[in-house]
PDB file of C-alpha atoms in Angstrom:
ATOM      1  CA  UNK A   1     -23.633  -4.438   8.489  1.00 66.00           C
ATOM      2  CA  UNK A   2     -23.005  -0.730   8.724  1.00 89.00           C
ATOM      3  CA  UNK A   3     -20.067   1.293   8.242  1.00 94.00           C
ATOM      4  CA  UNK A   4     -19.174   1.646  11.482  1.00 94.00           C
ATOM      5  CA  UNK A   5     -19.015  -1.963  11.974  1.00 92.00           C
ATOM      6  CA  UNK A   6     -16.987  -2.854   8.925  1.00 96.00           C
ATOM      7  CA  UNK A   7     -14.393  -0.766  10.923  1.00 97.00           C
ATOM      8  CA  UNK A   8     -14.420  -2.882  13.525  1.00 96.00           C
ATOM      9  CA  UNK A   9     -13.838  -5.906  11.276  1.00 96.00           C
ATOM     10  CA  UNK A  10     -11.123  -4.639   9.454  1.00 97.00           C
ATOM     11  CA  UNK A  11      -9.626  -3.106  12.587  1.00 97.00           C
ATOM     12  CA  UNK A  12      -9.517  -5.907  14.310  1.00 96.00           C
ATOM     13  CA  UNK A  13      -8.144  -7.913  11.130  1.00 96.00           C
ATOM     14  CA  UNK A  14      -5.502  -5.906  11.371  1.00 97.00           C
ATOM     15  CA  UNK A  15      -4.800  -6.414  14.809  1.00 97.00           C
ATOM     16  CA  UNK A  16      -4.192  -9.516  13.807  1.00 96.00           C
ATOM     17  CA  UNK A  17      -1.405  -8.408  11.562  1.00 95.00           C
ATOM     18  CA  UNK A  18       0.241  -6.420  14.225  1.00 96.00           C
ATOM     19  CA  UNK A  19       0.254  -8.179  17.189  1.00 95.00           C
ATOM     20  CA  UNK A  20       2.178 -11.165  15.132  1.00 94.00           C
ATOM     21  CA  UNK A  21       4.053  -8.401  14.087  1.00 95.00           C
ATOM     22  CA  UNK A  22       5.189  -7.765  17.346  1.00 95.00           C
ATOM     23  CA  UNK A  23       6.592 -11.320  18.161  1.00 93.00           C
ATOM     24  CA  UNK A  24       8.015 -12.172  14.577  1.00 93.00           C
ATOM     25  CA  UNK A  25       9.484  -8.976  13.624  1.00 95.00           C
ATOM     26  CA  UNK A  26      12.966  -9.141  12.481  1.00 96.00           C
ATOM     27  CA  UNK A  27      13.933  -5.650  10.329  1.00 97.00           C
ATOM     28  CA  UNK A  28      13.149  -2.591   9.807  1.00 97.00           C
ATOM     29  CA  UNK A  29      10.441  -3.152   7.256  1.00 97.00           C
ATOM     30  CA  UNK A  30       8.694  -5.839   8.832  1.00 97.00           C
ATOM     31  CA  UNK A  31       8.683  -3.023  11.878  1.00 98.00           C
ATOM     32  CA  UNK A  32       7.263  -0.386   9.522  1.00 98.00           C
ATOM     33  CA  UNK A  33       4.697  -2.251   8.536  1.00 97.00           C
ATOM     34  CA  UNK A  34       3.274  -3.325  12.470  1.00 97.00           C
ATOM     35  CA  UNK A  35       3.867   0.060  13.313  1.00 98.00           C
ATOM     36  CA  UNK A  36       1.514   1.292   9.976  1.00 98.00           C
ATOM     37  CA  UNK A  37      -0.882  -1.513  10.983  1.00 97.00           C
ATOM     38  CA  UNK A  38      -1.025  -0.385  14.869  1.00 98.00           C
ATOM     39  CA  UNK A  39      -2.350   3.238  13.259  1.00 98.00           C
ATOM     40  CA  UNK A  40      -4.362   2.447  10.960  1.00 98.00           C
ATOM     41  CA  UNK A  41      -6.432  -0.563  13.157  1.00 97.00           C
ATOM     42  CA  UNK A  42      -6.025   2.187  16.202  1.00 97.00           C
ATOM     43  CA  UNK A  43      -7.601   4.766  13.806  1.00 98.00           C
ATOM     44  CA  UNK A  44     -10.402   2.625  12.223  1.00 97.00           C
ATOM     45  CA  UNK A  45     -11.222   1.750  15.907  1.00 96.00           C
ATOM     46  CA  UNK A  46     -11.118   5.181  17.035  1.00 96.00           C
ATOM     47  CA  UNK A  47     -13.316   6.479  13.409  1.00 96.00           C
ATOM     48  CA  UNK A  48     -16.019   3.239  14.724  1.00 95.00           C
ATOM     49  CA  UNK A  49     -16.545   4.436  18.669  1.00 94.00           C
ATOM     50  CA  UNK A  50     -17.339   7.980  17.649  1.00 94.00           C
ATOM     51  CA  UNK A  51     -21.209   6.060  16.205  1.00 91.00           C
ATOM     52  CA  UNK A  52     -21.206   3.116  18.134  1.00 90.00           C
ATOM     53  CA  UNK A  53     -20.491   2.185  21.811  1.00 89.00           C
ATOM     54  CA  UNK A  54     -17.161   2.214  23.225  1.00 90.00           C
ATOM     55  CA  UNK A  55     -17.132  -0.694  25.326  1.00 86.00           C
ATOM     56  CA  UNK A  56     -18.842  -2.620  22.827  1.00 87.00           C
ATOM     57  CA  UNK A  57     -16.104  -1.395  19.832  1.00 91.00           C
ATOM     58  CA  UNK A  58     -13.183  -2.635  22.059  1.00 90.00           C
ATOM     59  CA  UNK A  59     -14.683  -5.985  23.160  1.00 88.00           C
ATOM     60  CA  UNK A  60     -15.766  -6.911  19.624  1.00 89.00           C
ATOM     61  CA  UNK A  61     -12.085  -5.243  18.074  1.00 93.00           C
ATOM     62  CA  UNK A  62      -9.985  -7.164  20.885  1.00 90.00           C
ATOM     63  CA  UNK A  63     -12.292 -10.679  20.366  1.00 88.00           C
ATOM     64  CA  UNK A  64     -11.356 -10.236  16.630  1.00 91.00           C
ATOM     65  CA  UNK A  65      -7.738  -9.505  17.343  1.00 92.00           C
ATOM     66  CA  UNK A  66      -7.683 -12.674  20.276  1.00 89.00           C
ATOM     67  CA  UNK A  67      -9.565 -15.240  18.440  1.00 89.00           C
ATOM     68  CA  UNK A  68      -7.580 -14.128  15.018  1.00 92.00           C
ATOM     69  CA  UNK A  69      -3.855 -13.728  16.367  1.00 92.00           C
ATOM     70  CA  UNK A  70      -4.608 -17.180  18.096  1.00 90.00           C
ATOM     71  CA  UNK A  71      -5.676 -18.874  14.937  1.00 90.00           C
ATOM     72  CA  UNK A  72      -2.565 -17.233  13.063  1.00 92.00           C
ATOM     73  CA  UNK A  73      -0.495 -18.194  15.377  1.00 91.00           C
ATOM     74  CA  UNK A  74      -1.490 -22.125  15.370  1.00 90.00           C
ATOM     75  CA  UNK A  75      -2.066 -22.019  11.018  1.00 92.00           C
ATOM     76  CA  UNK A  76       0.612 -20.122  10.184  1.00 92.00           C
ATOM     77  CA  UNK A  77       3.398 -20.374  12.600  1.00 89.00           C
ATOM     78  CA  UNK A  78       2.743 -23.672  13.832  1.00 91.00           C
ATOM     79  CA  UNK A  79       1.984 -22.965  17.487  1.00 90.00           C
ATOM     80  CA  UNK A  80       0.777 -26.293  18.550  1.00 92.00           C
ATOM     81  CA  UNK A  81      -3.175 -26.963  18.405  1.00 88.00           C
ATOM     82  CA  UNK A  82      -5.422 -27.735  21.697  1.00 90.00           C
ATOM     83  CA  UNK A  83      -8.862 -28.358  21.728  1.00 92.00           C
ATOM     84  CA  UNK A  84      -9.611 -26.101  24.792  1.00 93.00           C
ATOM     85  CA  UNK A  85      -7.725 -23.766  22.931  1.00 87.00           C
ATOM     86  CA  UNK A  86     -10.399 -23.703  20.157  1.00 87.00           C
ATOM     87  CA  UNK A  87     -12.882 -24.177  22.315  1.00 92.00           C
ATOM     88  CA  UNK A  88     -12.349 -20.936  24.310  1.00 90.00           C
ATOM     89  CA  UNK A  89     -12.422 -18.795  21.098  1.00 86.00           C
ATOM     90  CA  UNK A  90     -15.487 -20.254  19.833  1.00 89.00           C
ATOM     91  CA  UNK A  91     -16.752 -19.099  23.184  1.00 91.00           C
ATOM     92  CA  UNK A  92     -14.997 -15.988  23.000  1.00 85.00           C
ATOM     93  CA  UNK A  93     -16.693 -15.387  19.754  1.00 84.00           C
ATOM     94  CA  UNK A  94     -20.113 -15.963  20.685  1.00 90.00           C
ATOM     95  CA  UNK A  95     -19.778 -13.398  23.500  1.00 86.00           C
ATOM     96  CA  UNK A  96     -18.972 -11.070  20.938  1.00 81.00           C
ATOM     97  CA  UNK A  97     -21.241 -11.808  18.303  1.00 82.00           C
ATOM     98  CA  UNK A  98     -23.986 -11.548  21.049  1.00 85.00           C
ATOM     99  CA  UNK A  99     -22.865  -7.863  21.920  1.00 81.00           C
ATOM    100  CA  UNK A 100     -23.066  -6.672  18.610  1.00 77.00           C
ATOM    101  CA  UNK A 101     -26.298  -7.827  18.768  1.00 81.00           C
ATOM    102  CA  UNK A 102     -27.791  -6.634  21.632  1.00 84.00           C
ATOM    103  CA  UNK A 103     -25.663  -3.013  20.851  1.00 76.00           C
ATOM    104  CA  UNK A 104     -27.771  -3.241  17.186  1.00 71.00           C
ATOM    105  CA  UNK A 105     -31.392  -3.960  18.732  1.00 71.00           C
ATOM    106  CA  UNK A 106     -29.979  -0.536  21.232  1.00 65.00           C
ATOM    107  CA  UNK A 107     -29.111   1.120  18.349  1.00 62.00           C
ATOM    108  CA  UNK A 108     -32.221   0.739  16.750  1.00 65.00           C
ATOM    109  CA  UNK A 109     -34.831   1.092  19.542  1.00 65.00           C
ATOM    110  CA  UNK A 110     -32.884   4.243  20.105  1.00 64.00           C
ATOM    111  CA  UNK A 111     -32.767   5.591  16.629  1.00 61.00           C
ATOM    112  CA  UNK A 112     -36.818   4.826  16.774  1.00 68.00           C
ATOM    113  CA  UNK A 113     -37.758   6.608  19.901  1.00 68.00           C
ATOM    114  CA  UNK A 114     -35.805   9.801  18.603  1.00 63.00           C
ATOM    115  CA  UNK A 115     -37.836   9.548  15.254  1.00 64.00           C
ATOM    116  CA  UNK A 116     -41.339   9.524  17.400  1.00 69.00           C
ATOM    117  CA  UNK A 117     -39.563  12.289  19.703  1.00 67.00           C
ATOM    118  CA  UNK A 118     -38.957  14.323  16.435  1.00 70.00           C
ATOM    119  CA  UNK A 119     -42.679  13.109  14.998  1.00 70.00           C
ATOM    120  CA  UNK A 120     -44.455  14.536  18.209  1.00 70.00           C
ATOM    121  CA  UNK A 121     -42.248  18.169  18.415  1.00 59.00           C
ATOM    122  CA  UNK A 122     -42.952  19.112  14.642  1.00 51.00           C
TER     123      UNK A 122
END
């Protein structure tokens, strides 16, 4: 996993964070902190698309922040569970597991006809 990536992850971890900030909030702190964690997810989001797709970054970031807030929601506030529930994540999840492959083979077929464009010019 690349860099770029691992912002992705941890930006949409954080989502996580703040979007349950949003509903449980209650003072001033716990409202400083979802604010910090809407900048800094925002900004490791932001750091990722400037190497890696767009489209691809925000599907994979809001998956993360769906499939996670969802789960957080049911373990640690006690939401109630349903199967189709689960089911739809897994789903979800697949989806975006599959784009970040498809956006790696890109990457990389890209990356390798710029190295035999280089190759041929020198």
């Amino acid at each position: 996993m690349n860099r770029n990536w691992l912002y992705v992850l941890i930006g949409g971890c954080i989502e996580v964070v703040w979007v349950s900030g949003l509903k449980h909030a209650a003072t001033p702190i716990e409202w400083l902190f979802t604010a910090i964690g809407i900048a800094i997810s925002f900004y490791l989001i932001i750091k990722a698309s400037t190497r890696l797709p767009v489209g691809t970054v925000y599907a994979v970031f809001t998956g993360i922040g769906t499939a996670g807030t969802v789960a957080a929601e049911m373990i640690i506030f006690g939401e109630p569970f349903h199967w189709l529930k689960v089911i739809l994540i897994l789903v979800l999840m697949i989806g975006v597991a599959g784009l970040k492959l498809v956006t790696d083979s890109g990457v990389k077929a890209e990356a390798q006809s710029a190295a035999k464009v280089k190759a041929g010019e020198a």
